């Protein structure tokens, strides 16, 4: 366990509603990431953060925003959820600078009806 | 553009057999090649990783073979066990100040007893 907690773990919502997923780490690590996992697509990077208030887009960032006001928390927001955003969302942290060693949370399953 | 291509999508192996999963990449700037293992309902976990300065890395029953000129790398699982049944993801990353991984689409491995 890398000290990563995702919440909620499961959520069902309706199209057009806002949704926020939270990733909390207890390890005080600088790098945090949000990925989504879909059958046939593997893991795709949505957004990542390299420090408080420092974030950048990944390959599938449209429809998502993120915020990081504290080192330990990285929030992923869907401003207006769509059915195409039904997915399992994983938060990850990186322990070391300039390495690809990621430690993942247990995921948040989001269903948009 | 899919930067990391993984095959096969699924693989069935008998207990004691060898499981082989292959990946190919396009970006020559990649300098880190990890494999992740994921069990149902869990987040991916780092299994083994290699950098391009070596052609092979072995950890227990798991071996990565790396061919820089062909831009290919593979995971070999020797003496495969039912407990190895999981989804395996290859990934590739490039160094720099904002490290990101690009994942393959995954291989579902089933090891029959």
GROMACS .gro file of C-alpha atoms in nm:
model
  226
    1UNK     CA    1   0.000   0.000   0.000
    2UNK     CA    2   0.157   0.326  -0.117
    3UNK     CA    3  -0.060   0.546   0.109
    4UNK     CA    4  -0.305   0.642  -0.166
    5UNK     CA    5  -0.676   0.672  -0.097
    6UNK     CA    6  -0.932   0.735  -0.367
    7UNK     CA    7  -1.286   0.849  -0.295
    8UNK     CA    8  -1.550   0.766  -0.373
    9UNK     CA    9  -1.469   0.412  -0.478
   10UNK     CA   10  -1.799   0.376  -0.662
   11UNK     CA   11  -2.034   0.639  -0.796
   12UNK     CA   12  -2.338   0.639  -1.021
   13UNK     CA   13  -2.450   0.971  -1.159
   14UNK     CA   14  -2.660   1.117  -1.436
   15UNK     CA   15  -2.551   1.287  -1.754
   16UNK     CA   16  -2.489   1.658  -1.706
   17UNK     CA   17  -2.413   1.648  -1.336
   18UNK     CA   18  -2.075   1.754  -1.193
   19UNK     CA   19  -1.856   1.492  -1.035
   20UNK     CA   20  -1.538   1.525  -0.829
   21UNK     CA   21  -1.305   1.238  -0.753
   22UNK     CA   22  -1.049   1.276  -0.480
   23UNK     CA   23  -0.703   1.130  -0.448
   24UNK     CA   24  -0.532   1.160  -0.112
   25UNK     CA   25  -0.175   1.057  -0.039
   26UNK     CA   26   0.000   1.032   0.292
   27UNK     CA   27   0.353   1.017   0.150
   28UNK     CA   28   0.408   1.385   0.064
   29UNK     CA   29   0.516   1.304  -0.291
   30UNK     CA   30   0.541   1.570  -0.555
   31UNK     CA   31   0.406   1.392  -0.864
   32UNK     CA   32   0.044   1.280  -0.889
   33UNK     CA   33  -0.151   1.147  -1.187
   34UNK     CA   34  -0.505   1.065  -1.295
   35UNK     CA   35  -0.557   0.781  -1.542
   36UNK     CA   36  -0.870   0.626  -1.680
   37UNK     CA   37  -0.897   0.259  -1.768
   38UNK     CA   38  -1.135   0.131  -2.032
   39UNK     CA   39  -1.161  -0.210  -2.201
   40UNK     CA   40  -0.955  -0.213  -2.516
   41UNK     CA   41  -0.781   0.112  -2.432
   42UNK     CA   42  -0.560   0.026  -2.139
   43UNK     CA   43  -0.461   0.313  -1.914
   44UNK     CA   44  -0.474   0.665  -2.051
   45UNK     CA   45  -0.339   0.974  -1.878
   46UNK     CA   46  -0.595   1.246  -1.809
   47UNK     CA   47  -0.400   1.506  -1.611
   48UNK     CA   48  -0.098   1.512  -1.388
   49UNK     CA   49   0.053   1.738  -1.127
   50UNK     CA   50   0.416   1.813  -1.049
   51UNK     CA   51   0.351   2.027  -0.744
   52UNK     CA   52   0.095   2.237  -0.561
   53UNK     CA   53  -0.098   2.440  -0.818
   54UNK     CA   54   0.121   2.293  -1.097
   55UNK     CA   55  -0.078   2.073  -1.332
   56UNK     CA   56  -0.071   1.975  -1.697
   57UNK     CA   57  -0.283   1.788  -1.948
   58UNK     CA   58  -0.246   1.428  -2.052
   59UNK     CA   59  -0.367   1.257  -2.367
   60UNK     CA   60  -0.740   1.250  -2.283
   61UNK     CA   61  -0.795   1.572  -2.088
   62UNK     CA   62  -1.104   1.706  -2.269
   63UNK     CA   63  -1.402   1.727  -2.031
   64UNK     CA   64  -1.185   1.705  -1.720
   65UNK     CA   65  -1.023   1.955  -1.490
   66UNK     CA   66  -0.795   1.908  -1.191
   67UNK     CA   67  -0.684   2.099  -0.889
   68UNK     CA   68  -0.410   2.059  -0.635
   69UNK     CA   69  -0.419   2.308  -0.353
   70UNK     CA   70  -0.232   2.084  -0.109
   71UNK     CA   71   0.048   1.836  -0.164
   72UNK     CA   72  -0.162   1.549  -0.037
   73UNK     CA   73  -0.477   1.603  -0.243
   74UNK     CA   74  -0.534   1.586  -0.620
   75UNK     CA   75  -0.891   1.638  -0.734
   76UNK     CA   76  -1.036   1.534  -1.069
   77UNK     CA   77  -1.356   1.712  -1.175
   78UNK     CA   78  -1.599   1.631  -1.449
   79UNK     CA   79  -1.786   1.959  -1.491
   80UNK     CA   80  -2.076   1.798  -1.678
   81UNK     CA   81  -2.051   1.422  -1.686
   82UNK     CA   82  -2.123   1.233  -2.009
   83UNK     CA   83  -2.178   0.862  -2.071
   84UNK     CA   84  -1.839   0.844  -2.246
   85UNK     CA   85  -1.679   0.925  -1.912
   86UNK     CA   86  -1.808   0.602  -1.761
   87UNK     CA   87  -1.481   0.439  -1.662
   88UNK     CA   88  -1.254   0.330  -1.382
   89UNK     CA   89  -1.033   0.615  -1.269
   90UNK     CA   90  -0.697   0.554  -1.110
   91UNK     CA   91  -0.484   0.796  -0.920
   92UNK     CA   92  -0.110   0.734  -0.908
   93UNK     CA   93   0.188   0.888  -0.738
   94UNK     CA   94   0.552   0.887  -0.832
   95UNK     CA   95   0.807   0.845  -0.560
   96UNK     CA   96   1.110   0.965  -0.744
   97UNK     CA   97   1.193   1.250  -0.975
   98UNK     CA   98   1.249   1.150  -1.336
   99UNK     CA   99   1.147   0.789  -1.307
  100UNK     CA  100   0.842   0.612  -1.433
  101UNK     CA  101   0.776   0.413  -1.119
  102UNK     CA  102   0.414   0.479  -1.041
  103UNK     CA  103   0.212   0.355  -0.746
  104UNK     CA  104  -0.159   0.331  -0.810
  105UNK     CA  105  -0.462   0.363  -0.590
  106UNK     CA  106  -0.739   0.107  -0.598
  107UNK     CA  107  -0.954   0.298  -0.843
  108UNK     CA  108  -1.287   0.478  -0.854
  109UNK     CA  109  -1.557   0.322  -1.068
  110UNK     CA  110  -1.779   0.591  -1.220
  111UNK     CA  111  -2.099   0.515  -1.407
  112UNK     CA  112  -2.273   0.797  -1.593
  113UNK     CA  113  -2.631   0.714  -1.690
  114UNK     CA  114  -0.148   0.774  -3.233
  115UNK     CA  115  -0.079   0.465  -3.030
  116UNK     CA  116   0.276   0.493  -2.909
  117UNK     CA  117   0.298   0.154  -2.738
  118UNK     CA  118   0.148  -0.149  -2.910
  119UNK     CA  119   0.093  -0.459  -2.698
  120UNK     CA  120   0.011  -0.813  -2.806
  121UNK     CA  121  -0.164  -1.046  -2.764
  122UNK     CA  122  -0.484  -0.908  -2.614
  123UNK     CA  123  -0.539  -1.232  -2.429
  124UNK     CA  124  -0.331  -1.539  -2.359
  125UNK     CA  125  -0.410  -1.880  -2.213
  126UNK     CA  126  -0.124  -2.089  -2.081
  127UNK     CA  127  -0.106  -2.418  -1.895
  128UNK     CA  128   0.048  -2.430  -1.551
  129UNK     CA  129   0.424  -2.465  -1.582
  130UNK     CA  130   0.433  -2.315  -1.929
  131UNK     CA  131   0.597  -1.996  -2.052
  132UNK     CA  132   0.389  -1.683  -2.101
  133UNK     CA  133   0.520  -1.427  -2.350
  134UNK     CA  134   0.378  -1.080  -2.400
  135UNK     CA  135   0.522  -0.841  -2.655
  136UNK     CA  136   0.531  -0.465  -2.689
  137UNK     CA  137   0.657  -0.229  -2.956
  138UNK     CA  138   0.713   0.142  -2.932
  139UNK     CA  139   0.772   0.426  -3.172
  140UNK     CA  140   0.917   0.712  -2.974
  141UNK     CA  141   1.295   0.679  -2.957
  142UNK     CA  142   1.300   0.923  -2.665
  143UNK     CA  143   1.152   0.656  -2.436
  144UNK     CA  144   1.409   0.553  -2.178
  145UNK     CA  145   1.214   0.353  -1.924
  146UNK     CA  146   1.009   0.041  -1.990
  147UNK     CA  147   0.807  -0.102  -1.699
  148UNK     CA  148   0.557  -0.383  -1.681
  149UNK     CA  149   0.257  -0.360  -1.453
  150UNK     CA  150   0.041  -0.642  -1.319
  151UNK     CA  151  -0.323  -0.588  -1.232
  152UNK     CA  152  -0.559  -0.820  -1.050
  153UNK     CA  153  -0.937  -0.773  -1.075
  154UNK     CA  154  -1.062  -0.488  -0.860
  155UNK     CA  155  -0.713  -0.361  -0.785
  156UNK     CA  156  -0.487  -0.093  -0.920
  157UNK     CA  157  -0.189  -0.185  -1.140
  158UNK     CA  158   0.131  -0.267  -0.954
  159UNK     CA  159   0.485  -0.242  -1.085
  160UNK     CA  160   0.620  -0.587  -1.168
  161UNK     CA  161   0.956  -0.530  -1.333
  162UNK     CA  162   1.121  -0.255  -1.537
  163UNK     CA  163   1.417  -0.207  -1.767
  164UNK     CA  164   1.618   0.078  -1.910
  165UNK     CA  165   1.766   0.069  -2.262
  166UNK     CA  166   2.124   0.026  -2.150
  167UNK     CA  167   2.064  -0.345  -2.089
  168UNK     CA  168   1.909  -0.613  -2.309
  169UNK     CA  169   1.760  -0.831  -2.039
  170UNK     CA  170   1.651  -0.812  -1.679
  171UNK     CA  171   1.539  -1.104  -1.468
  172UNK     CA  172   1.357  -1.107  -1.137
  173UNK     CA  173   1.256  -1.451  -1.023
  174UNK     CA  174   1.030  -1.608  -1.285
  175UNK     CA  175   0.984  -1.277  -1.469
  176UNK     CA  176   1.220  -1.159  -1.742
  177UNK     CA  177   1.216  -0.854  -1.965
  178UNK     CA  178   1.392  -0.881  -2.299
  179UNK     CA  179   1.471  -0.554  -2.472
  180UNK     CA  180   1.566  -0.497  -2.836
  181UNK     CA  181   1.656  -0.132  -2.886
  182UNK     CA  182   1.717  -0.152  -3.261
  183UNK     CA  183   1.378  -0.314  -3.322
  184UNK     CA  184   1.208  -0.090  -3.063
  185UNK     CA  185   1.052  -0.392  -2.900
  186UNK     CA  186   1.044  -0.539  -2.552
  187UNK     CA  187   0.877  -0.843  -2.407
  188UNK     CA  188   0.781  -1.003  -2.079
  189UNK     CA  189   0.848  -1.371  -2.023
  190UNK     CA  190   0.690  -1.553  -1.732
  191UNK     CA  191   0.860  -1.885  -1.672
  192UNK     CA  192   0.684  -2.174  -1.496
  193UNK     CA  193   0.355  -1.985  -1.513
  194UNK     CA  194   0.123  -2.039  -1.217
  195UNK     CA  195  -0.253  -1.991  -1.175
  196UNK     CA  196  -0.173  -1.704  -0.937
  197UNK     CA  197  -0.011  -1.524  -1.229
  198UNK     CA  198  -0.352  -1.490  -1.393
  199UNK     CA  199  -0.398  -1.114  -1.426
  200UNK     CA  200  -0.388  -0.832  -1.676
  201UNK     CA  201  -0.040  -0.719  -1.774
  202UNK     CA  202   0.043  -0.376  -1.910
  203UNK     CA  203   0.363  -0.268  -2.072
  204UNK     CA  204   0.450   0.099  -2.063
  205UNK     CA  205   0.714   0.339  -2.183
  206UNK     CA  206   0.829   0.670  -2.049
  207UNK     CA  207   1.061   0.954  -2.137
  208UNK     CA  208   1.272   1.139  -1.888
  209UNK     CA  209   1.262   1.505  -1.815
  210UNK     CA  210   1.115   1.727  -1.552
  211UNK     CA  211   0.758   1.602  -1.602
  212UNK     CA  212   0.773   1.228  -1.628
  213UNK     CA  213   0.481   1.051  -1.792
  214UNK     CA  214   0.413   0.691  -1.885
  215UNK     CA  215   0.234   0.571  -2.196
  216UNK     CA  216   0.068   0.234  -2.151
  217UNK     CA  217  -0.013  -0.049  -2.388
  218UNK     CA  218  -0.370  -0.174  -2.402
  219UNK     CA  219  -0.307  -0.473  -2.179
  220UNK     CA  220  -0.297  -0.852  -2.201
  221UNK     CA  221  -0.531  -1.073  -2.004
  222UNK     CA  222  -0.332  -1.378  -1.898
  223UNK     CA  223  -0.510  -1.692  -1.782
  224UNK     CA  224  -0.301  -1.977  -1.645
  225UNK     CA  225  -0.495  -2.301  -1.629
  226UNK     CA  226  -0.418  -2.549  -1.350
   0.00000   0.00000   0.00000
